[in-house]
Coordinates of N, CA and C and ligand atoms in Angstrom, one line a residue:
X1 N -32.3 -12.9 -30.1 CA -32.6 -11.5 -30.4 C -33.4 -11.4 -31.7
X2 N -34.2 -10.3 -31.7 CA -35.3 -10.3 -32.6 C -34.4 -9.9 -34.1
X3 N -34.9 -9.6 -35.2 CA -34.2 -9.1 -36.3 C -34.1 -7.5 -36.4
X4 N -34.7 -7.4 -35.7 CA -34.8 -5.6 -35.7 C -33.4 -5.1 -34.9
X5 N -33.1 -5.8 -34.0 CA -32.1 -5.7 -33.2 C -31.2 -5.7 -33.6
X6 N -30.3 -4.3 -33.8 CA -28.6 -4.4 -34.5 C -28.2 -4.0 -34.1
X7 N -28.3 -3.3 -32.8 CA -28.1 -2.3 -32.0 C -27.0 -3.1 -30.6
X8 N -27.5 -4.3 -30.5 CA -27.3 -4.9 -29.1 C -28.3 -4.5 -27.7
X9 N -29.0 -3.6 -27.9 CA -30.5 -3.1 -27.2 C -31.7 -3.7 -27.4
X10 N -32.1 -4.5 -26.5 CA -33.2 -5.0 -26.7 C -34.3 -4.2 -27.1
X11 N -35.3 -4.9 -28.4 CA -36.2 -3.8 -28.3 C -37.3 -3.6 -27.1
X12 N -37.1 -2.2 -26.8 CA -38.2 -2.0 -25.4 C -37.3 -1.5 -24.6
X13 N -36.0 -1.9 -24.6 CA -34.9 -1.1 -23.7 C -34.6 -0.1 -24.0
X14 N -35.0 0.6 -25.2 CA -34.5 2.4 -25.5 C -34.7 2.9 -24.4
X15 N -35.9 2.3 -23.7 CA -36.7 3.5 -22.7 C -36.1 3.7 -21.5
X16 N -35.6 2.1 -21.1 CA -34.7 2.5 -20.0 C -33.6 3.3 -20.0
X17 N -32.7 2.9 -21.1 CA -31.8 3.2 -21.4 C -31.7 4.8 -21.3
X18 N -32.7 5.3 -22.3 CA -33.1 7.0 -21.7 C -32.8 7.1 -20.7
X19 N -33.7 6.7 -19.5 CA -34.0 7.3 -17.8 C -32.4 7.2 -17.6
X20 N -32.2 6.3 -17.7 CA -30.4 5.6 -17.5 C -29.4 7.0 -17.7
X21 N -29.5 7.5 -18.7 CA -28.8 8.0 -19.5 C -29.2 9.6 -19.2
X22 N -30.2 9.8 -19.3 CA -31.4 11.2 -18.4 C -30.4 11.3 -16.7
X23 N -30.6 10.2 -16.1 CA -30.0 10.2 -14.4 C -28.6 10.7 -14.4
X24 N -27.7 9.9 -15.2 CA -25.8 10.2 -15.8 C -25.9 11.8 -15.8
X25 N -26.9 11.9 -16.6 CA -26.6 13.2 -16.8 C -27.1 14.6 -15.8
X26 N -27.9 13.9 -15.1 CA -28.6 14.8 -14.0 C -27.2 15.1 -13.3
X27 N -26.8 13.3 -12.8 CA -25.6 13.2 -11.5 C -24.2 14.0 -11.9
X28 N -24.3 14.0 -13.2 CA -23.0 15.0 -13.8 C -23.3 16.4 -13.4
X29 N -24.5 16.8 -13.9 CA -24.6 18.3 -13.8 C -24.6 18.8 -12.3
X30 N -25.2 17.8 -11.2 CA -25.5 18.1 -10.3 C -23.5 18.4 -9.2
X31 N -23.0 17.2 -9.8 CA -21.8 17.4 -9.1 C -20.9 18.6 -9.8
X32 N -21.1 19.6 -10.8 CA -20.6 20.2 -11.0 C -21.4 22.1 -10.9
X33 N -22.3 21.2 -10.1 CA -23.2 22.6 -9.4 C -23.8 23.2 -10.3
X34 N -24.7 22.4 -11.9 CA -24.9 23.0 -12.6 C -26.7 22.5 -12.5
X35 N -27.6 23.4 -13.3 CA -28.9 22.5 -13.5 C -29.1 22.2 -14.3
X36 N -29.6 20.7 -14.0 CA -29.9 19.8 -15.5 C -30.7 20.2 -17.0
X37 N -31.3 20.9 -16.3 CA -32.4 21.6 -17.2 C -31.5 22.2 -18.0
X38 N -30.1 22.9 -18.4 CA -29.4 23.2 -18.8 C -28.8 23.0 -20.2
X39 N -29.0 21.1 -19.7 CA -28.3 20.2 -20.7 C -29.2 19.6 -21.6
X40 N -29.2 19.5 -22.9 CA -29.9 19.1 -23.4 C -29.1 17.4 -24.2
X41 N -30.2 16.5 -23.8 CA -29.7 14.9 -24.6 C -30.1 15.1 -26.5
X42 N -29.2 15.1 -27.4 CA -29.2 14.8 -28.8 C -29.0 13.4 -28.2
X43 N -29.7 12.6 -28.8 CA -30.0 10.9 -29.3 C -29.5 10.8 -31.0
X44 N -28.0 10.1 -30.8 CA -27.1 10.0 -31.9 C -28.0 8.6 -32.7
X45 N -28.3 8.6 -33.7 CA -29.6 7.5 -34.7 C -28.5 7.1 -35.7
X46 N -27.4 7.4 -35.6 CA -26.8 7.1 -37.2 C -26.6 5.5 -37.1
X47 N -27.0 4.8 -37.9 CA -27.1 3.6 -37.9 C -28.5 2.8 -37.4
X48 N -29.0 3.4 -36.2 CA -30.3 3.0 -35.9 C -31.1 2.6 -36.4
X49 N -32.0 1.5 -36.5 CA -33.0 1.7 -37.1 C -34.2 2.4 -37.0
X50 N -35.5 2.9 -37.8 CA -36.6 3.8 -37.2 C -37.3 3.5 -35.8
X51 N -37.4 2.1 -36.0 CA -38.2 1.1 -34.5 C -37.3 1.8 -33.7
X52 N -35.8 1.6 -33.7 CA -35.5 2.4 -32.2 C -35.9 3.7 -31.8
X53 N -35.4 4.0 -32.9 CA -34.9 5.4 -32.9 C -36.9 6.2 -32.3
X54 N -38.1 5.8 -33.0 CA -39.8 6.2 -32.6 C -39.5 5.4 -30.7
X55 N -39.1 4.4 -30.5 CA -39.0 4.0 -29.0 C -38.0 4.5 -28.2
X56 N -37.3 5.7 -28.5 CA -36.7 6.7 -28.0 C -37.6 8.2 -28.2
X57 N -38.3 8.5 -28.8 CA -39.6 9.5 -29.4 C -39.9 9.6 -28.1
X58 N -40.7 8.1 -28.0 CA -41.8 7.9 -27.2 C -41.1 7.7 -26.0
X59 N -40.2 7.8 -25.1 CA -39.6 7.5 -24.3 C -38.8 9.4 -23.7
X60 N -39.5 10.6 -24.5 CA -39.4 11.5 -24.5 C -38.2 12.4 -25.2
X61 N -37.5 11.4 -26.1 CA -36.5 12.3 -26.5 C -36.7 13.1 -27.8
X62 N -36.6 14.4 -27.7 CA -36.7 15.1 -29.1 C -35.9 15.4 -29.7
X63 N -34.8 15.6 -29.4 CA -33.1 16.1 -30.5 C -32.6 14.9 -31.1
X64 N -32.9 14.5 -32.5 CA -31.9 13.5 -32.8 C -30.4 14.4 -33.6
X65 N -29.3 13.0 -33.8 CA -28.4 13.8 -34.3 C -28.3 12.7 -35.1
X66 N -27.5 13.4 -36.5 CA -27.1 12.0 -37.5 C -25.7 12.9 -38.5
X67 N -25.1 11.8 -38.7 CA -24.2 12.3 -39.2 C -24.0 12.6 -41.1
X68 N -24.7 11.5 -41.6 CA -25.1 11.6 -42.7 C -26.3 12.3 -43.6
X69 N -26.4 13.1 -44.1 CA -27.6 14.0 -44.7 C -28.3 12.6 -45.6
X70 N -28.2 11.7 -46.3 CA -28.7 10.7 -47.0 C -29.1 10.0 -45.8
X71 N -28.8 9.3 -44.9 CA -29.2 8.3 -44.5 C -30.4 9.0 -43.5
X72 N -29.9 10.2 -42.8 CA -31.3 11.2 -42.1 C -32.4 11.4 -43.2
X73 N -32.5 11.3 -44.3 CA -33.7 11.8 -44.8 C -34.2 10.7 -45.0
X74 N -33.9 9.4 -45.2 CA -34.4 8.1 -45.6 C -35.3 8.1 -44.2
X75 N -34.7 8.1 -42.8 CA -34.9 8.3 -41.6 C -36.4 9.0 -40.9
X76 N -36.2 10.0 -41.7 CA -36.6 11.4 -41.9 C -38.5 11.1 -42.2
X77 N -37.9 10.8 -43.4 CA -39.2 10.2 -43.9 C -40.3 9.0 -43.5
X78 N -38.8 8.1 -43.2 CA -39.7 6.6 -42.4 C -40.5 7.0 -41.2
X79 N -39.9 8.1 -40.5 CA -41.3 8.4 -39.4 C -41.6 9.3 -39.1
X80 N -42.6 9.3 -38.2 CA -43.3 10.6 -38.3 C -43.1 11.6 -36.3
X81 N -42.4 11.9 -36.4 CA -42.3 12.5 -35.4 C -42.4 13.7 -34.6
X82 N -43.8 14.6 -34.6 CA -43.9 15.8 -34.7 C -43.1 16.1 -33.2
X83 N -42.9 17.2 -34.0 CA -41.9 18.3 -32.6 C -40.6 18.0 -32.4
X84 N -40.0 16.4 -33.3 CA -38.7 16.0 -33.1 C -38.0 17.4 -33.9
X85 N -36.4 17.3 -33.3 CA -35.4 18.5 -34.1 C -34.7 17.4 -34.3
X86 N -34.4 17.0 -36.2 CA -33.1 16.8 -36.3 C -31.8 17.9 -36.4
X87 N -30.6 17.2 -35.9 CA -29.3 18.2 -35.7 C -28.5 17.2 -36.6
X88 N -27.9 18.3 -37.0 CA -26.7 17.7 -38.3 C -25.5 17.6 -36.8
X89 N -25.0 16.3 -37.2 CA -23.6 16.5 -36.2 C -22.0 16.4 -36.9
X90 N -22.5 16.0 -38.4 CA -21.0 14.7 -39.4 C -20.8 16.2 -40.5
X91 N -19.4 15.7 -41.0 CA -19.2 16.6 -41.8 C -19.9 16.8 -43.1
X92 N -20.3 17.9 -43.5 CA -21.5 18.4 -44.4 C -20.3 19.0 -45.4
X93 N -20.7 18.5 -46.8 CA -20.3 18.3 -48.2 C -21.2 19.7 -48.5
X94 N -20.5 20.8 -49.4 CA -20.9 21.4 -49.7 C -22.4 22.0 -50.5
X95 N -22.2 20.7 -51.1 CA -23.1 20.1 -52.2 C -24.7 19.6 -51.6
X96 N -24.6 19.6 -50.4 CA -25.4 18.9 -49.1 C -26.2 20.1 -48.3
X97 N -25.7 21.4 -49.0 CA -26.0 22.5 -48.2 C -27.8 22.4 -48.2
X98 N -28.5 22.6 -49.7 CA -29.7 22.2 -49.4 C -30.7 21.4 -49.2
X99 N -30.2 19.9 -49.2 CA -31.1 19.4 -48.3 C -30.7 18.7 -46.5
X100 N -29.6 19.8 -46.6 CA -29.5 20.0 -44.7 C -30.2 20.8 -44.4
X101 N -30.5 21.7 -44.6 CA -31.3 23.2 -44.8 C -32.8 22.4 -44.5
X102 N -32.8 21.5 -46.0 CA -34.1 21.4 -45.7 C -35.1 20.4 -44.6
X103 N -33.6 19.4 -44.3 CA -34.2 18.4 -43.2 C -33.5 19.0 -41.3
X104 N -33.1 19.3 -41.3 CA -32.4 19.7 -40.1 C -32.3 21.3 -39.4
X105 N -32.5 21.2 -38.0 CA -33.2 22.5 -37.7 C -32.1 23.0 -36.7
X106 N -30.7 22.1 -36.8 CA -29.5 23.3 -36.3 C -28.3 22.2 -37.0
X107 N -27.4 22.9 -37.4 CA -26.0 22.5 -37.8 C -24.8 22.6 -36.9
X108 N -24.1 21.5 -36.5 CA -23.3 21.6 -35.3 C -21.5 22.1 -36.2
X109 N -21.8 21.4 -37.3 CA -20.5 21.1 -37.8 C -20.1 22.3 -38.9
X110 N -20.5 23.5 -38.8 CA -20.0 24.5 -39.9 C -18.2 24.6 -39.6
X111 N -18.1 24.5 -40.5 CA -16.1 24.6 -40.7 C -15.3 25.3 -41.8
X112 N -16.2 26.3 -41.9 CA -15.6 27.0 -43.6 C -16.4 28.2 -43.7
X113 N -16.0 29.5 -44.0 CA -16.8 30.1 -44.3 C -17.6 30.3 -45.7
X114 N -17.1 29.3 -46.8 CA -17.6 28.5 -47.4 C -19.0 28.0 -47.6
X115 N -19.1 27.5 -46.4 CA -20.2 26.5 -45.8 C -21.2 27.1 -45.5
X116 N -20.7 28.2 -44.5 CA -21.4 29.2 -43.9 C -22.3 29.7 -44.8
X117 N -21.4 30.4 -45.9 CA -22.2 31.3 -46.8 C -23.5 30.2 -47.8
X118 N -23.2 29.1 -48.0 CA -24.0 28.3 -48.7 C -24.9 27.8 -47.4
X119 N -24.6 27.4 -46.6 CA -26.2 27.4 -45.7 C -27.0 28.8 -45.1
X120 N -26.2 29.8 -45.5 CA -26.8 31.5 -45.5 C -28.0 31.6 -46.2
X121 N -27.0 30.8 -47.7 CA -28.2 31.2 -48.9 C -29.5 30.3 -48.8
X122 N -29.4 29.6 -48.5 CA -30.0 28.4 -48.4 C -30.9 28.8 -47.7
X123 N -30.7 29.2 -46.4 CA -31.7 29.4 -45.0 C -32.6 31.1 -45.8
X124 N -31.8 31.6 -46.2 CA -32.4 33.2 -47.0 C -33.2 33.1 -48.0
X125 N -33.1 31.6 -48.7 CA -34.4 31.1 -49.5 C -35.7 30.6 -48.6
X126 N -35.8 30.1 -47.9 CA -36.3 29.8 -47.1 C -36.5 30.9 -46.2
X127 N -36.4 31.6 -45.8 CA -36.9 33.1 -44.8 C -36.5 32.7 -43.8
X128 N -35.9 31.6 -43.2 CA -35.5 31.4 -42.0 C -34.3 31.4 -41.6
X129 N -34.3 32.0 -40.5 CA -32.8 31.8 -39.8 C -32.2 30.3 -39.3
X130 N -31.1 29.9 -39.7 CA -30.6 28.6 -38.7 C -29.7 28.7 -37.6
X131 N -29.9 28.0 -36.6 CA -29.2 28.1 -35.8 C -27.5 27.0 -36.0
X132 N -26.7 27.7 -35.8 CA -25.5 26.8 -35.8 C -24.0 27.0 -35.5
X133 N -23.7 26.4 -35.3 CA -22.5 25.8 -34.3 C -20.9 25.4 -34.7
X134 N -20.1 26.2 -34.8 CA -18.7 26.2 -35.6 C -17.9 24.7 -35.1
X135 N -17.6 23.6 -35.5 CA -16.5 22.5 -35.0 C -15.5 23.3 -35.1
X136 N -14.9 22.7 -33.8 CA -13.7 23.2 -33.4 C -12.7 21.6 -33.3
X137 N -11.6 21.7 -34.3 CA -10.8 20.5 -34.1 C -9.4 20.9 -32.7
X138 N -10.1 21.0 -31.7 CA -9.8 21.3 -30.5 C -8.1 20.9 -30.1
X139 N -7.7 19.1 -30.2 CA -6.7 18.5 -30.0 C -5.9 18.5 -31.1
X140 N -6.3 19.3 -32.7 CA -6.0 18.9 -33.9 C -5.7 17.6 -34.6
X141 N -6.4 16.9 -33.8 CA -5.8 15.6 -34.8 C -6.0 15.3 -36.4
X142 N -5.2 14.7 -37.2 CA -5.7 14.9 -38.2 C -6.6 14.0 -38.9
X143 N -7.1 12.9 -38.3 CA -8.4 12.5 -38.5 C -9.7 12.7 -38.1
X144 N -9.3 14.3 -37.7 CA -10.6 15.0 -37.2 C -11.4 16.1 -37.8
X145 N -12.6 16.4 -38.2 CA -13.1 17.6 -39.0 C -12.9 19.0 -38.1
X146 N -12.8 20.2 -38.6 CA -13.1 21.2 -37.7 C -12.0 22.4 -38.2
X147 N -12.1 23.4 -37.4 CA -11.2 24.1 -37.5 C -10.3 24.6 -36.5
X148 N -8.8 25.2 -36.5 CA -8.2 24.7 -35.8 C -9.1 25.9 -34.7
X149 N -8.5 26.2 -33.0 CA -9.0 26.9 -32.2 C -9.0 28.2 -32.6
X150 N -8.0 29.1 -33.4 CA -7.0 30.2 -33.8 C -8.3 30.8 -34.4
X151 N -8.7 29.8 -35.3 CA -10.1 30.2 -36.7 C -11.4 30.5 -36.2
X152 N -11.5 29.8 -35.1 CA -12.8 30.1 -34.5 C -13.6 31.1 -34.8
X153 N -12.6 32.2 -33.9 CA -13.1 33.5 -34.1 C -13.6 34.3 -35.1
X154 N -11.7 33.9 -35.9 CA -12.3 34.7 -37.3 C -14.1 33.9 -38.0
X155 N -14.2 32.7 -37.8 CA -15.3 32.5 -38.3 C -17.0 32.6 -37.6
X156 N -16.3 32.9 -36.6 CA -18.1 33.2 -35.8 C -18.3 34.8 -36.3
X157 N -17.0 35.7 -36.6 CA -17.5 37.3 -36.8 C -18.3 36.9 -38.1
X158 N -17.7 36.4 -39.0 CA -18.0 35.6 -40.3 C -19.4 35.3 -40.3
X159 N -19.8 34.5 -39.4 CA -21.3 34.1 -39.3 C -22.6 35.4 -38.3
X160 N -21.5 35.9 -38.0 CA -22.1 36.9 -37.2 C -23.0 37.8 -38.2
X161 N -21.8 38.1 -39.0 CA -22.4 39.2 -40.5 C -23.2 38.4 -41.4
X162 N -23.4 37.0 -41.4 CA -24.7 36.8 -42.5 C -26.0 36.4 -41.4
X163 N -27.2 37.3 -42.0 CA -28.2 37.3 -41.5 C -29.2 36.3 -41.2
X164 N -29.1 35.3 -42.2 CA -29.6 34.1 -41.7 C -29.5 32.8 -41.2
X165 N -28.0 33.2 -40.8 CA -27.8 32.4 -39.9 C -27.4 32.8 -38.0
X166 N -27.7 31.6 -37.2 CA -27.6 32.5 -36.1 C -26.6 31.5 -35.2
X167 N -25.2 32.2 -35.2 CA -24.9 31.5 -34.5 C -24.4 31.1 -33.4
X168 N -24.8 29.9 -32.5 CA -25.2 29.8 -31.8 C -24.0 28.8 -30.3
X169 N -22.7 28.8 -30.8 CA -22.0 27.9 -29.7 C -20.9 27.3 -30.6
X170 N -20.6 26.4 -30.3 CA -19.0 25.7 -30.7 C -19.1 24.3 -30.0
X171 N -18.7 23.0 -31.3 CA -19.0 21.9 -31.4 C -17.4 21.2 -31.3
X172 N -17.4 19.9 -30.4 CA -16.2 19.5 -30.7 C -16.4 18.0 -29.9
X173 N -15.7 16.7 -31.2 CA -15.0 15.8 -30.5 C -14.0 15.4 -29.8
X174 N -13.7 14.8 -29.3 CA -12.8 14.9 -28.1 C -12.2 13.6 -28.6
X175 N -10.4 13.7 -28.6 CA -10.0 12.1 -28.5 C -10.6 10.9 -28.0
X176 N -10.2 10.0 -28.7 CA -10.8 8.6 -28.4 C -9.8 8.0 -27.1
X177 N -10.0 8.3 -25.9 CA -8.8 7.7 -25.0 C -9.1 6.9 -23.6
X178 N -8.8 5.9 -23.5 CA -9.4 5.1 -22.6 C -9.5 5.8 -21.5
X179 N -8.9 6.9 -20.7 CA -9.5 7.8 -19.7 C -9.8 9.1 -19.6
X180 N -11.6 9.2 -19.7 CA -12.3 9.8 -20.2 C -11.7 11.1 -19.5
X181 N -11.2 11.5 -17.9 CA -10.6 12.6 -17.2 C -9.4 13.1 -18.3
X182 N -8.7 12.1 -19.2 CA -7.6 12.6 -19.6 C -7.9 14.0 -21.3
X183 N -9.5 13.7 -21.2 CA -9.9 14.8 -22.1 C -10.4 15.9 -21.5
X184 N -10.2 16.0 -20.3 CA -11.3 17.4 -19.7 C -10.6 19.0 -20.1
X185 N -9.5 18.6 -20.2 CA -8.9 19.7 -21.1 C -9.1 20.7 -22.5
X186 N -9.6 19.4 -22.9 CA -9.8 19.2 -24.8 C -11.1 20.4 -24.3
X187 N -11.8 20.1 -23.7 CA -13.3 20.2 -23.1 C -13.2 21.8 -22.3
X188 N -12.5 21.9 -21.8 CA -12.1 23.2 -21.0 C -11.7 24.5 -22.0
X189 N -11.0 24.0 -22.7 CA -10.4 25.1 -23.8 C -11.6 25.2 -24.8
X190 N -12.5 24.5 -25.5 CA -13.7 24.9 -26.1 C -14.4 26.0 -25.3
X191 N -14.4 25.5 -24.4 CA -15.5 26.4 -22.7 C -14.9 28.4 -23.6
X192 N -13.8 28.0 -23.0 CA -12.4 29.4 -22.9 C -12.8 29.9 -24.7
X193 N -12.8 29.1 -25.5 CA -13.3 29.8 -26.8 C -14.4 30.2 -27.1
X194 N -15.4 29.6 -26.3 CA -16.9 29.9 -26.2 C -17.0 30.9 -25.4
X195 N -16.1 31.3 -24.4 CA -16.3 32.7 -23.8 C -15.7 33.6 -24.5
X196 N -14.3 33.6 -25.3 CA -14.1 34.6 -25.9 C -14.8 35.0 -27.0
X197 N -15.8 34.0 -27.8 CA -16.7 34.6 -28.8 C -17.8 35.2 -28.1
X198 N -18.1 34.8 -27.3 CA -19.2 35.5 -26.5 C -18.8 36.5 -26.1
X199 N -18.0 36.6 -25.5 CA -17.7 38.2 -24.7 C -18.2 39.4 -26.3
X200 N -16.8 38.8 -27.5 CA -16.8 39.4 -28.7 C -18.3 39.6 -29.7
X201 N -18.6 38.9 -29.4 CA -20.5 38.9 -30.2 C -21.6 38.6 -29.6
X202 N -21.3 38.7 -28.1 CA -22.9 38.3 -27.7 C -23.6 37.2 -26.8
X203 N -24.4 37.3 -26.5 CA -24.9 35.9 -25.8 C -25.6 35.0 -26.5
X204 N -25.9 35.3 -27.5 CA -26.2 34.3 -28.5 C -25.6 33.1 -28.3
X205 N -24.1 33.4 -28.5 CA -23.5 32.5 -28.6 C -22.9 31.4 -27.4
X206 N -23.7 30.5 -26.9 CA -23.7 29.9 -25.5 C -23.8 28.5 -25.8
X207 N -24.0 27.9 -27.0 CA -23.7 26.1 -26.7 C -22.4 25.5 -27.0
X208 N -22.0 25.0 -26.1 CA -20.8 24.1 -26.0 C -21.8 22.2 -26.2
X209 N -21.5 22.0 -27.7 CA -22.1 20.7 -28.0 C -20.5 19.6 -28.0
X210 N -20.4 18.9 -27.0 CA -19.3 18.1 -26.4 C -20.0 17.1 -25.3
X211 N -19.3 16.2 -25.5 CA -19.5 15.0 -25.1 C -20.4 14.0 -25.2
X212 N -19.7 12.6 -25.6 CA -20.2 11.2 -26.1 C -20.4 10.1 -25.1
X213 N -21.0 9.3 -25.7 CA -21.2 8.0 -24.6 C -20.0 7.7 -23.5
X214 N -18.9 7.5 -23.9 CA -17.5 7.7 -23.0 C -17.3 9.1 -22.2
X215 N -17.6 9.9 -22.7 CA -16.8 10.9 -21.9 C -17.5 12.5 -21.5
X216 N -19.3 12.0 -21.5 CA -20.3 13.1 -21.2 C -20.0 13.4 -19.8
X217 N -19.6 12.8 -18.8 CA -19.5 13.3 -17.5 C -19.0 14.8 -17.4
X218 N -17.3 14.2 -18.0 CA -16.6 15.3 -18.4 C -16.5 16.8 -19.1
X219 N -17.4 15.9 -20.0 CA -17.9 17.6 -20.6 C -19.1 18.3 -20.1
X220 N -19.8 17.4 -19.4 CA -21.0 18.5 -18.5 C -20.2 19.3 -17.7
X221 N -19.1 18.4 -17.0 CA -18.4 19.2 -15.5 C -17.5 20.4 -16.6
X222 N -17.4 20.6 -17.7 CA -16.5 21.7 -18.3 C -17.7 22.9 -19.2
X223 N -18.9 22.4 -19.2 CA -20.0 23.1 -18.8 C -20.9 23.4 -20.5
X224 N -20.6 21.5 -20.8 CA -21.7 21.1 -22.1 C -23.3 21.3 -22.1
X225 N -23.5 21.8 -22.9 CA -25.1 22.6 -23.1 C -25.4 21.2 -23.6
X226 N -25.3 20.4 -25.0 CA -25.6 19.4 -25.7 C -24.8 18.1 -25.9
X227 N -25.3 17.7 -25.6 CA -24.4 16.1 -25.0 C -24.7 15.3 -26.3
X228 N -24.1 14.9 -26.8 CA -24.2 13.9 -28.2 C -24.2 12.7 -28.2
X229 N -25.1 12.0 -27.8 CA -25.3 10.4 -27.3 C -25.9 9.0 -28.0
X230 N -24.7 8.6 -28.7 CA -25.7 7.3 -29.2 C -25.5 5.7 -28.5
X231 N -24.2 4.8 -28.0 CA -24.4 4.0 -27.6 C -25.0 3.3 -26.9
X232 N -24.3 4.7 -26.1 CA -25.4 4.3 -24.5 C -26.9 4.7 -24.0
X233 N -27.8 4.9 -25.6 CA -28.9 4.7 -25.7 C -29.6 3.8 -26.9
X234 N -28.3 3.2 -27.5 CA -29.1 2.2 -28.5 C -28.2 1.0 -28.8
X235 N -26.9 0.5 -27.8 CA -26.0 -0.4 -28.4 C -25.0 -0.3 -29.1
X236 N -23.8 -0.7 -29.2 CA -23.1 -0.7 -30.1 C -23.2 -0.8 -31.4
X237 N -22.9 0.0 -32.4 CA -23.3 0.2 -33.6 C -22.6 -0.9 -34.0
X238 N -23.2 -2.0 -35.0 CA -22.4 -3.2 -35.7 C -21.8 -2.6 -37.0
Ligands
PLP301 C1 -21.4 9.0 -33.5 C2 -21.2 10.3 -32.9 C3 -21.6 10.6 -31.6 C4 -22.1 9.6 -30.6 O1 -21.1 8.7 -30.2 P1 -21.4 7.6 -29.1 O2 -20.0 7.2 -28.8 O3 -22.2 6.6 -29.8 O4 -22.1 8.2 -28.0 C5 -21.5 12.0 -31.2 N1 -21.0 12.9 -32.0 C6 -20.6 12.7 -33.3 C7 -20.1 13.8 -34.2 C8 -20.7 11.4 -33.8 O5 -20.4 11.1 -35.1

C-alpha cells in the first residue's frame, strides 16, 4: 500500500466506495418507502487525509463532517473545494464558537443554550443565519455528548427566539452494539422528538441527522434526512 493510505482504502477506491455506499442507501430508503433524494450522505473526514477526502469531491460528494474545529481548518485550507459544506458533527468547546462560525455551514451538535447563544452572536456578526441541529443524548449514556430527550424542547424554543440561527432538526449517536436492529428504537424516539418540535415550531425543523457506517439502514427506515458516514467510505480509521 502506498503511503498516503491510512485509511485501509485503496487510493482510487473512495469512488467506488461512494456508488457502494450511494446504492445502501438508495436500498434503505427504498425498502422503507421513502425517496432517496430525501437523504443526504455527510462523508465523515476526521482522520482522513486531503487525497481522500478531494477523491470523494470528485466522486460527487459535497457534505463533509468532522469532528474537530482544528483539524477541519488545517483540512479546510489544504483544499480547495468549491460548493463543498463543511458540518460540524463532534462536541464544540465554547471557545470554538468563532471559528466554527467561520469554517462550517451547519452545526449538528448544539447542546447548551450556552452554545446557542455564542454561535447566535457569532452568525449576527457575520449577517448570517446558521443552520443547526440540537444532540440529543437519546440512550443517555454517559459517555455520550447531548442533551437528555426532556431538554430538547426546552432548547429548540431557545433557538427558536435567537434570530440568527435557524434551527433546523435533531442529531443523535446511537449505541455502539453489535446488532444494528437492536438500536432502531434509539432512532425512532428522535423521529417522535422531531415531531414534537415540529408540530411546536414549525417545519423548519425536519432533519433527523442519525446513522453511521454500522447502523445507517436503520436510521433511514426510522426516517434519517442525514446519514453520517465515514468508514464505509474511507477505511478504518488507524
Ligand atoms: C466518526 C463519526 C461518525 C462516522 O462514524 P463511522 O462509523 O466511521 O461511519 C458519525 N458521527 C459522528 C458524530 C462521528 O464522530
Amino acid at each position: 500500500m502506498s503511503p498516503e493510505v491510512s485509511s485501509g482504502v485503496e487510493v482510487g477506491a473512495v469512488a467506488a466506495q461512494v456508488q457502494r455506499v450511494r446504492g445502501a442507501i438508495a436500498a434503505a430508503a427504498e425498502r422503507a418507502g421513502r425517496d432517496p433524494a430525501t437523504i443526504t450522505l455527510i462523508a465523515v473526514t476526521k482522520t482522513v487525509p486531503p487525497k481522500l477526502i478531494q477523491q470523494a469531491y470528485d466522486a460527487g460528494v459535497r457534505h463533509f463532517g468532522e469532528n474537530r474545529v482544528q483539524e477541519a481548518v488545517s483540512k479546510i485550507a489544504a483544499l480547495e473545494l468549491p460548493d463543498a459544506r463543511w458540518e460540524m458533527i463532534g462536541t464544540l468547546q465554547r471557545n470554538k464558537a468563532r471559528v466554527a462560525v467561520d469554517h462550517f455551514g451547519r452545526i449538528h451538535s448544539v447542546t447548551s443554550q450556552a452554545l446557542a447563544e455564542d454561535l447566535a452572536r457569532q452568525a449576527a456578526q457575520r449577517g448570517i443565519v446558521l443552520p443547526v441541529l440540537i444532540q440529543v443524548n437519546v440512550a443517555g449514556e454517559a459517555t455520550k455528548q447531548g442533551v437528555a430527550p426532556a431538554e430538547a424542547l426546552p432548547l429548540a424554543h431557545i433557538i427558536a427566539g435567537l434570530p440568527h440561527l435557524r434551527g433546523s432538526g435533531l442529531m443523535t449517536v446511537a449505541p455502539n452494539v453489535a446488532d444494528p436492529a437492536a438500536v432502531r428504537p434509539v432512532f425512532r424516539h428522535l423521529r417522535e422528538l422531531r415531531d414534537t418540535i415540529r408540530a411546536a415550531l414549525g417545519d423548519d425543523w425536519l432533519d433527523l441527522s442519525m446513522g453511521m457506517t454500522n447502523d445507517f439502514p436503520a436510521a433511514i427506515a426510522e426516517g434519517a434526512t442525514l446519514v453520517r458516514i465515514g468508514r464505509a467510505l474511507f477505511g478504518a480509521r488507524t
